[in-house]
Structures are given as structure tokens and as C-alpha cells.
Amino acid sequence: LAKTTQPISMDSYEGQEVNITCSHNNIATNDYITWYQQFPSQGPRFIIQGYKTKVTNEVASLFIPADRKSSTLSLPRVSLSDTAVYYCLVGDRGSTLGRLYFGRGTQLTVWP
Amino acid sequence: GAGVSQSPSNKVTEKGKDVELRCDPISGHTALYWYRQSLGQGLEFLIYFQGNSAPDKSGLPSDRFSAERTGGSVSTLTIQRTQQEDSAVYLCASSLRGQGGIQYFGAGTRLSVL
């Protein structure tokens, strides 16, 4: 499974747009890119999944360049409640192996 | 239920005791997963069920750990002769068959071994 690299931490202020970039140089043809969010004392929560170009939902946007060796999660106009750990995962969409590989993630702290 | 339910939410036990952790997945989800998360760490995969079968048990850290799933629904993770290094949050997730990239997690059971 493709290894991912993302910043350990990021800081932002309320109302700003936050972009978290994840590197996955060894991504395979069948791999999708998935992002999860985890608040303290809660399990991770699925945010968004994509294969190429751009995906947008009510929570975030995911930008994937043509070579797919990286991806960027974009959170528009963050609020204090967006403070959480964000995980980037790469793997087969069906994840037939069962497991998901979570790294240390990116701790996003939003300040007032 | 609407989401994945885990019980108990907190468990304090003495070293050497056995503990059972329960997971009730989302109705209709055939796949069920157990993970462990230590303080400040990422998630460590433990075991995966498809129906009542466990095709991947490779993440179980020792033979003190076991899990079962009955009726394709509720799962129990059992830790025998608990050790202090077993202290962690144990998370359960479920997914639709063929959609293992999108897992729905419970709030976890925080296990403290004294």
C-alpha cells in the first residue's frame, strides 16, 4: 500500500481557507485517496474521497494533480470546530485487504 | 442504530484481568474492523471481519487478543491477562461490502490497565 506523507501540524485562524497537502509518490493505478477527520475522544470520520482532478462536497474539496503523486484537502472558511487531526490515506477503493493505514495525521489548530 | 456503537465507553481494569469490548456495527454493514489507538498515535489495525469470518487477523499483537463476530453483526474483542501496555482506545468501524475505503467508526472504548 502506498505510503503517505503529510505535515505534522498546521495553524490557521477562523475564516481562513486551509490547504493540507499529502504526498503519495508510490500511488498505484487502482488507488483512491481518502481523507478522514478525527476530533478528540472520537473515532475518525470520513470526509472525502477522490481518484483524480477535483472532488467537492459540503465539507471540503480535494484537489488531485494529473500525476496523482500528491493531493490537497481544502477546507473553506474554517471555524474553531474544525480543529482536529486530518488523515490522508491511499488504497484500493474497496480496500479488499480490509485494513486502512492511518499515519500520524496533521493536527490542525484553528485560532480565534 | 444510526451509527457504530461501542461499549463500554471506558473500562478500568487491573493487570492480569480479562476484558471484553463490544461493537455493534451499522445495520447492513457486512465488514467490521477493530483498531487500537495509543495516546498521540495513529490507528493500529487489529482485525477485520467479512461476515462472521476473519480473513485478516495479522494485526492482533499477541495470543492474548481474540475477537469474534456472530450473526454477521455484533463483535466482541477479548483481551486476556491484560497488561499495562494494552492501555489504549479501542476503535471499531464498519463498512459496506466492497466499500472498505469508507469506514464508519464508533467513539471507541478507552481501556486503562492499572
PDB file of C-alpha atoms in Angstrom:
ATOM      1  CA  LEU A   1       0.000   0.000   0.000  1.00  0.00           C
ATOM      2  CA  ALA A   2       1.207   3.476  -0.859  1.00  0.00           C
ATOM      3  CA  LYS A   3       2.853   5.401   1.955  1.00  0.00           C
ATOM      4  CA  THR A   4       1.694   8.947   2.617  1.00  0.00           C
ATOM      5  CA  THR A   5       3.499  11.970   3.984  1.00  0.00           C
ATOM      6  CA  GLN A   6       1.703  14.968   5.435  1.00  0.00           C
ATOM      7  CA  PRO A   7       2.665  17.818   7.777  1.00  0.00           C
ATOM      8  CA  ILE A   8       2.534  17.026  11.467  1.00  0.00           C
ATOM      9  CA  SER A   9       0.735  20.237  12.367  1.00  0.00           C
ATOM     10  CA  MET A  10      -0.807  23.385  10.913  1.00  0.00           C
ATOM     11  CA  ASP A  11      -2.271  26.535  12.418  1.00  0.00           C
ATOM     12  CA  SER A  12      -4.933  28.805  10.992  1.00  0.00           C
ATOM     13  CA  TYR A  13      -7.389  31.479  12.028  1.00  0.00           C
ATOM     14  CA  GLU A  14     -11.139  31.476  11.813  1.00  0.00           C
ATOM     15  CA  GLY A  15     -12.490  32.377   8.415  1.00  0.00           C
ATOM     16  CA  GLN A  16      -9.360  31.416   6.506  1.00  0.00           C
ATOM     17  CA  GLU A  17      -9.050  28.699   3.881  1.00  0.00           C
ATOM     18  CA  VAL A  18      -6.818  25.815   4.917  1.00  0.00           C
ATOM     19  CA  ASN A  19      -4.994  23.565   2.491  1.00  0.00           C
ATOM     20  CA  ILE A  20      -3.380  20.358   3.733  1.00  0.00           C
ATOM     21  CA  THR A  21      -1.140  18.616   1.229  1.00  0.00           C
ATOM     22  CA  CYS A  22      -0.363  14.919   1.264  1.00  0.00           C
ATOM     23  CA  SER A  23       2.413  13.248  -0.737  1.00  0.00           C
ATOM     24  CA  HIS A  24       1.963   9.733  -2.082  1.00  0.00           C
ATOM     25  CA  ASN A  25       4.677   9.152  -4.658  1.00  0.00           C
ATOM     26  CA  ASN A  26       4.058   5.412  -4.954  1.00  0.00           C
ATOM     27  CA  ILE A  27       0.319   5.552  -5.559  1.00  0.00           C
ATOM     28  CA  ALA A  28      -0.935   2.650  -7.671  1.00  0.00           C
ATOM     29  CA  THR A  29      -3.284   2.816 -10.628  1.00  0.00           C
ATOM     30  CA  ASN A  30      -6.198   1.372  -8.650  1.00  0.00           C
ATOM     31  CA  ASP A  31      -5.656   3.504  -5.555  1.00  0.00           C
ATOM     32  CA  TYR A  32      -8.070   6.143  -4.353  1.00  0.00           C
ATOM     33  CA  ILE A  33      -7.220   8.999  -1.988  1.00  0.00           C
ATOM     34  CA  THR A  34      -9.339   9.305   1.119  1.00  0.00           C
ATOM     35  CA  TRP A  35      -9.307  11.830   3.942  1.00  0.00           C
ATOM     36  CA  TYR A  36     -10.585  11.333   7.466  1.00  0.00           C
ATOM     37  CA  GLN A  37     -11.071  13.802  10.329  1.00  0.00           C
ATOM     38  CA  GLN A  38     -10.716  12.929  13.996  1.00  0.00           C
ATOM     39  CA  PHE A  39     -11.818  15.016  16.960  1.00  0.00           C
ATOM     40  CA  PRO A  40     -10.540  14.291  20.474  1.00  0.00           C
ATOM     41  CA  SER A  41     -12.294  11.350  22.117  1.00  0.00           C
ATOM     42  CA  GLN A  42     -13.996  10.346  18.873  1.00  0.00           C
ATOM     43  CA  GLY A  43     -13.314   7.872  16.109  1.00  0.00           C
ATOM     44  CA  PRO A  44     -12.188   9.115  12.686  1.00  0.00           C
ATOM     45  CA  ARG A  45     -14.871  10.407  10.351  1.00  0.00           C
ATOM     46  CA  PHE A  46     -14.798  10.065   6.558  1.00  0.00           C
ATOM     47  CA  ILE A  47     -14.548  13.454   4.836  1.00  0.00           C
ATOM     48  CA  ILE A  48     -13.917  12.944   1.143  1.00  0.00           C
ATOM     49  CA  GLN A  49     -12.570  10.504  -1.420  1.00  0.00           C
ATOM     50  CA  GLY A  50     -11.258  11.038  -4.927  1.00  0.00           C
ATOM     51  CA  TYR A  51      -9.321   9.477  -7.781  1.00  0.00           C
ATOM     52  CA  LYS A  52      -8.267  12.380  -9.983  1.00  0.00           C
ATOM     53  CA  THR A  53      -8.872  16.081 -10.675  1.00  0.00           C
ATOM     54  CA  LYS A  54     -11.234  17.689  -8.189  1.00  0.00           C
ATOM     55  CA  VAL A  55     -13.928  16.442  -5.852  1.00  0.00           C
ATOM     56  CA  THR A  56     -16.121  18.730  -3.771  1.00  0.00           C
ATOM     57  CA  ASN A  57     -18.733  18.042  -1.125  1.00  0.00           C
ATOM     58  CA  GLU A  58     -20.434  20.074   1.566  1.00  0.00           C
ATOM     59  CA  VAL A  59     -17.441  19.770   3.870  1.00  0.00           C
ATOM     60  CA  ALA A  60     -14.296  20.069   1.736  1.00  0.00           C
ATOM     61  CA  SER A  61     -12.658  19.938  -1.644  1.00  0.00           C
ATOM     62  CA  LEU A  62      -9.990  17.522  -2.765  1.00  0.00           C
ATOM     63  CA  PHE A  63      -7.544  18.521  -5.481  1.00  0.00           C
ATOM     64  CA  ILE A  64      -5.525  15.828  -7.234  1.00  0.00           C
ATOM     65  CA  PRO A  65      -2.995  16.729  -9.953  1.00  0.00           C
ATOM     66  CA  ALA A  66      -2.621  14.697 -13.110  1.00  0.00           C
ATOM     67  CA  ASP A  67       0.333  12.653 -11.828  1.00  0.00           C
ATOM     68  CA  ARG A  68      -1.617  11.797  -8.625  1.00  0.00           C
ATOM     69  CA  LYS A  69       1.573  11.838  -6.575  1.00  0.00           C
ATOM     70  CA  SER A  70       0.056  14.313  -4.157  1.00  0.00           C
ATOM     71  CA  SER A  71      -3.317  15.623  -3.115  1.00  0.00           C
ATOM     72  CA  THR A  72      -4.596  18.684  -1.285  1.00  0.00           C
ATOM     73  CA  LEU A  73      -7.518  18.808   1.102  1.00  0.00           C
ATOM     74  CA  SER A  74      -9.054  22.266   1.119  1.00  0.00           C
ATOM     75  CA  LEU A  75     -11.263  23.458   3.976  1.00  0.00           C
ATOM     76  CA  PRO A  76     -13.020  26.735   3.157  1.00  0.00           C
ATOM     77  CA  ARG A  77     -13.501  29.365   5.878  1.00  0.00           C
ATOM     78  CA  VAL A  78     -12.501  27.247   8.838  1.00  0.00           C
ATOM     79  CA  SER A  79     -14.023  27.681  12.271  1.00  0.00           C
ATOM     80  CA  LEU A  80     -12.853  26.695  15.745  1.00  0.00           C
ATOM     81  CA  SER A  81     -14.780  23.445  15.391  1.00  0.00           C
ATOM     82  CA  ASP A  82     -12.523  22.373  12.521  1.00  0.00           C
ATOM     83  CA  THR A  83      -9.678  21.878  14.987  1.00  0.00           C
ATOM     84  CA  ALA A  84      -8.914  18.180  14.589  1.00  0.00           C
ATOM     85  CA  VAL A  85      -6.438  15.654  13.222  1.00  0.00           C
ATOM     86  CA  TYR A  86      -6.723  15.057   9.483  1.00  0.00           C
ATOM     87  CA  TYR A  87      -5.536  11.783   7.973  1.00  0.00           C
ATOM     88  CA  CYS A  88      -4.675  11.130   4.327  1.00  0.00           C
ATOM     89  CA  LEU A  89      -4.986   7.516   3.186  1.00  0.00           C
ATOM     90  CA  VAL A  90      -4.262   5.875  -0.143  1.00  0.00           C
ATOM     91  CA  GLY A  91      -5.527   2.467  -1.140  1.00  0.00           C
ATOM     92  CA  ASP A  92      -7.839   0.361  -3.196  1.00  0.00           C
ATOM     93  CA  ARG A  93     -11.357   1.781  -3.065  1.00  0.00           C
ATOM     94  CA  GLY A  94     -12.820  -1.480  -1.938  1.00  0.00           C
ATOM     95  CA  SER A  95      -9.913  -1.977   0.424  1.00  0.00           C
ATOM     96  CA  THR A  96     -10.160  -5.692  -0.103  1.00  0.00           C
ATOM     97  CA  LEU A  97      -7.320  -6.181   2.340  1.00  0.00           C
ATOM     98  CA  GLY A  98      -9.611  -4.814   5.000  1.00  0.00           C
ATOM     99  CA  ARG A  99      -7.300  -2.571   6.881  1.00  0.00           C
ATOM    100  CA  LEU A 100      -6.796   1.154   6.484  1.00  0.00           C
ATOM    101  CA  TYR A 101      -3.340   2.570   7.143  1.00  0.00           C
ATOM    102  CA  PHE A 102      -3.534   5.695   9.255  1.00  0.00           C
ATOM    103  CA  GLY A 103      -0.322   7.625   9.794  1.00  0.00           C
ATOM    104  CA  ARG A 104       0.119  10.297  12.438  1.00  0.00           C
ATOM    105  CA  GLY A 105      -2.063  12.721  10.505  1.00  0.00           C
ATOM    106  CA  THR A 106      -1.989  16.511  10.534  1.00  0.00           C
ATOM    107  CA  GLN A 107      -3.084  18.326  13.679  1.00  0.00           C
ATOM    108  CA  LEU A 108      -4.964  21.413  12.521  1.00  0.00           C
ATOM    109  CA  THR A 109      -5.475  24.081  15.154  1.00  0.00           C
ATOM    110  CA  VAL A 110      -7.833  26.951  14.361  1.00  0.00           C
ATOM    111  CA  TRP A 111      -7.404  30.078  16.467  1.00  0.00           C
ATOM    112  CA  PRO A 112      -9.988  32.821  17.076  1.00  0.00           C
TER     113      PRO A 112
ATOM    114  CA  GLY B   1     -28.821   2.076  15.314  1.00  0.00           C
ATOM    115  CA  ALA B   2     -27.775   5.086  13.295  1.00  0.00           C
ATOM    116  CA  GLY B   3     -24.071   4.650  13.882  1.00  0.00           C
ATOM    117  CA  VAL B   4     -21.453   2.245  15.206  1.00  0.00           C
ATOM    118  CA  SER B   5     -21.974   1.664  18.903  1.00  0.00           C
ATOM    119  CA  GLN B   6     -19.221   0.558  21.279  1.00  0.00           C
ATOM    120  CA  SER B   7     -19.435  -0.430  24.898  1.00  0.00           C
ATOM    121  CA  PRO B   8     -18.292   0.265  27.470  1.00  0.00           C
ATOM    122  CA  SER B   9     -17.053   3.755  26.675  1.00  0.00           C
ATOM    123  CA  ASN B  10     -14.499   3.488  29.465  1.00  0.00           C
ATOM    124  CA  LYS B  11     -13.016   0.456  31.174  1.00  0.00           C
ATOM    125  CA  VAL B  12     -10.574   0.414  34.052  1.00  0.00           C
ATOM    126  CA  THR B  13      -9.131  -2.947  34.975  1.00  0.00           C
ATOM    127  CA  GLU B  14      -6.306  -4.450  36.957  1.00  0.00           C
ATOM    128  CA  LYS B  15      -3.291  -6.041  35.361  1.00  0.00           C
ATOM    129  CA  GLY B  16      -3.930  -9.721  34.727  1.00  0.00           C
ATOM    130  CA  LYS B  17      -7.711  -9.467  34.404  1.00  0.00           C
ATOM    131  CA  ASP B  18      -9.635 -10.315  31.229  1.00  0.00           C
ATOM    132  CA  VAL B  19     -11.751  -7.702  29.452  1.00  0.00           C
ATOM    133  CA  GLU B  20     -14.395  -7.834  26.734  1.00  0.00           C
ATOM    134  CA  LEU B  21     -15.122  -4.942  24.426  1.00  0.00           C
ATOM    135  CA  ARG B  22     -18.275  -4.866  22.342  1.00  0.00           C
ATOM    136  CA  CYS B  23     -19.021  -3.378  18.945  1.00  0.00           C
ATOM    137  CA  ASP B  24     -22.428  -3.064  17.307  1.00  0.00           C
ATOM    138  CA  PRO B  25     -21.949  -2.057  13.640  1.00  0.00           C
ATOM    139  CA  ILE B  26     -24.257  -0.130  11.358  1.00  0.00           C
ATOM    140  CA  SER B  27     -27.105  -2.324  10.217  1.00  0.00           C
ATOM    141  CA  GLY B  28     -26.378  -3.843   6.828  1.00  0.00           C
ATOM    142  CA  HIS B  29     -22.619  -3.369   7.029  1.00  0.00           C
ATOM    143  CA  THR B  30     -21.005  -6.730   6.394  1.00  0.00           C
ATOM    144  CA  ALA B  31     -17.442  -5.644   7.103  1.00  0.00           C
ATOM    145  CA  LEU B  32     -16.230  -4.874  10.625  1.00  0.00           C
ATOM    146  CA  TYR B  33     -12.821  -3.688  11.784  1.00  0.00           C
ATOM    147  CA  TRP B  34     -11.014  -3.275  15.088  1.00  0.00           C
ATOM    148  CA  TYR B  35      -8.225  -0.733  15.582  1.00  0.00           C
ATOM    149  CA  ARG B  36      -6.220   0.446  18.567  1.00  0.00           C
ATOM    150  CA  GLN B  37      -5.027   3.983  19.180  1.00  0.00           C
ATOM    151  CA  SER B  38      -2.487   4.858  21.834  1.00  0.00           C
ATOM    152  CA  LEU B  39      -2.146   8.393  23.141  1.00  0.00           C
ATOM    153  CA  GLY B  40      -0.960  10.749  20.424  1.00  0.00           C
ATOM    154  CA  GLN B  41      -0.515   7.939  17.911  1.00  0.00           C
ATOM    155  CA  GLY B  42      -2.191   6.929  14.689  1.00  0.00           C
ATOM    156  CA  LEU B  43      -4.502   3.969  14.426  1.00  0.00           C
ATOM    157  CA  GLU B  44      -3.117   0.434  14.606  1.00  0.00           C
ATOM    158  CA  PHE B  45      -5.121  -2.193  12.715  1.00  0.00           C
ATOM    159  CA  LEU B  46      -6.044  -5.279  14.739  1.00  0.00           C
ATOM    160  CA  ILE B  47      -8.516  -7.470  12.849  1.00  0.00           C
ATOM    161  CA  TYR B  48     -11.055  -7.420  10.035  1.00  0.00           C
ATOM    162  CA  PHE B  49     -14.279  -9.407   9.640  1.00  0.00           C
ATOM    163  CA  GLN B  50     -16.253 -10.035   6.493  1.00  0.00           C
ATOM    164  CA  GLY B  51     -19.485 -11.502   7.789  1.00  0.00           C
ATOM    165  CA  ASN B  52     -18.511 -13.848  10.597  1.00  0.00           C
ATOM    166  CA  SER B  53     -15.151 -14.729   9.057  1.00  0.00           C
ATOM    167  CA  ALA B  54     -11.882 -13.003   9.861  1.00  0.00           C
ATOM    168  CA  PRO B  55      -9.722 -13.076   6.710  1.00  0.00           C
ATOM    169  CA  ASP B  56      -7.106 -10.861   8.321  1.00  0.00           C
ATOM    170  CA  LYS B  57      -6.055 -11.372  11.944  1.00  0.00           C
ATOM    171  CA  SER B  58      -2.498 -10.284  11.359  1.00  0.00           C
ATOM    172  CA  GLY B  59      -2.762  -7.135  13.434  1.00  0.00           C
ATOM    173  CA  LEU B  60      -3.547  -8.872  16.716  1.00  0.00           C
ATOM    174  CA  PRO B  61      -0.482  -8.105  18.871  1.00  0.00           C
ATOM    175  CA  SER B  62      -0.385 -11.375  20.792  1.00  0.00           C
ATOM    176  CA  ASP B  63      -2.356 -14.543  21.512  1.00  0.00           C
ATOM    177  CA  ARG B  64      -3.920 -12.758  24.476  1.00  0.00           C
ATOM    178  CA  PHE B  65      -6.079 -10.915  21.963  1.00  0.00           C
ATOM    179  CA  SER B  66      -9.013 -12.576  20.240  1.00  0.00           C
ATOM    180  CA  ALA B  67     -12.186 -11.457  18.524  1.00  0.00           C
ATOM    181  CA  GLU B  68     -15.357 -12.999  17.297  1.00  0.00           C
ATOM    182  CA  ARG B  69     -18.387 -11.914  15.390  1.00  0.00           C
ATOM    183  CA  THR B  70     -21.719 -13.669  15.483  1.00  0.00           C
ATOM    184  CA  GLY B  71     -24.742 -13.367  13.248  1.00  0.00           C
ATOM    185  CA  GLY B  72     -22.833 -11.055  10.969  1.00  0.00           C
ATOM    186  CA  SER B  73     -23.457  -8.257  13.413  1.00  0.00           C
ATOM    187  CA  VAL B  74     -22.097  -7.715  16.925  1.00  0.00           C
ATOM    188  CA  SER B  75     -18.402  -8.303  17.549  1.00  0.00           C
ATOM    189  CA  THR B  76     -16.503  -8.829  20.770  1.00  0.00           C
ATOM    190  CA  LEU B  77     -12.800  -8.151  21.262  1.00  0.00           C
ATOM    191  CA  THR B  78     -11.374 -10.052  24.222  1.00  0.00           C
ATOM    192  CA  ILE B  79      -8.076  -9.308  25.904  1.00  0.00           C
ATOM    193  CA  GLN B  80      -6.893 -11.931  28.347  1.00  0.00           C
ATOM    194  CA  ARG B  81      -4.455 -11.316  31.183  1.00  0.00           C
ATOM    195  CA  THR B  82      -4.310  -7.602  30.456  1.00  0.00           C
ATOM    196  CA  GLN B  83      -1.009  -5.766  30.654  1.00  0.00           C
ATOM    197  CA  GLN B  84      -0.331  -2.071  31.160  1.00  0.00           C
ATOM    198  CA  GLU B  85       0.793  -1.728  27.545  1.00  0.00           C
ATOM    199  CA  ASP B  86      -2.714  -2.737  26.484  1.00  0.00           C
ATOM    200  CA  SER B  87      -3.979   0.634  27.701  1.00  0.00           C
ATOM    201  CA  ALA B  88      -5.343   2.472  24.673  1.00  0.00           C
ATOM    202  CA  VAL B  89      -8.533   3.465  22.908  1.00  0.00           C
ATOM    203  CA  TYR B  90     -10.012   0.536  21.020  1.00  0.00           C
ATOM    204  CA  LEU B  91     -11.979   1.629  17.970  1.00  0.00           C
ATOM    205  CA  CYS B  92     -14.432  -0.347  15.915  1.00  0.00           C
ATOM    206  CA  ALA B  93     -15.527   0.512  12.381  1.00  0.00           C
ATOM    207  CA  SER B  94     -17.882  -0.966   9.832  1.00  0.00           C
ATOM    208  CA  SER B  95     -18.379  -0.609   6.111  1.00  0.00           C
ATOM    209  CA  LEU B  96     -20.468  -1.878   3.246  1.00  0.00           C
ATOM    210  CA  ARG B  97     -19.052  -4.836   1.346  1.00  0.00           C
ATOM    211  CA  GLY B  98     -16.655  -3.608  -1.306  1.00  0.00           C
ATOM    212  CA  GLN B  99     -16.503  -0.142   0.245  1.00  0.00           C
ATOM    213  CA  GLY B 100     -13.745  -0.731   2.747  1.00  0.00           C
ATOM    214  CA  GLY B 101     -12.136   2.557   1.862  1.00  0.00           C
ATOM    215  CA  ILE B 102     -15.000   4.325   3.600  1.00  0.00           C
ATOM    216  CA  GLN B 103     -15.314   3.097   7.151  1.00  0.00           C
ATOM    217  CA  TYR B 104     -17.645   4.390   9.820  1.00  0.00           C
ATOM    218  CA  PHE B 105     -16.135   4.483  13.289  1.00  0.00           C
ATOM    219  CA  GLY B 106     -17.572   4.256  16.763  1.00  0.00           C
ATOM    220  CA  ALA B 107     -16.456   6.532  19.583  1.00  0.00           C
ATOM    221  CA  GLY B 108     -14.202   3.838  20.994  1.00  0.00           C
ATOM    222  CA  THR B 109     -13.582   2.168  24.333  1.00  0.00           C
ATOM    223  CA  ARG B 110     -10.882   3.735  26.463  1.00  0.00           C
ATOM    224  CA  LEU B 111      -9.118   0.912  28.295  1.00  0.00           C
ATOM    225  CA  SER B 112      -6.930   1.662  31.273  1.00  0.00           C
ATOM    226  CA  VAL B 113      -4.933  -1.172  32.829  1.00  0.00           C
ATOM    227  CA  LEU B 114      -3.645  -0.367  36.295  1.00  0.00           C
TER     228      LEU B 114
END
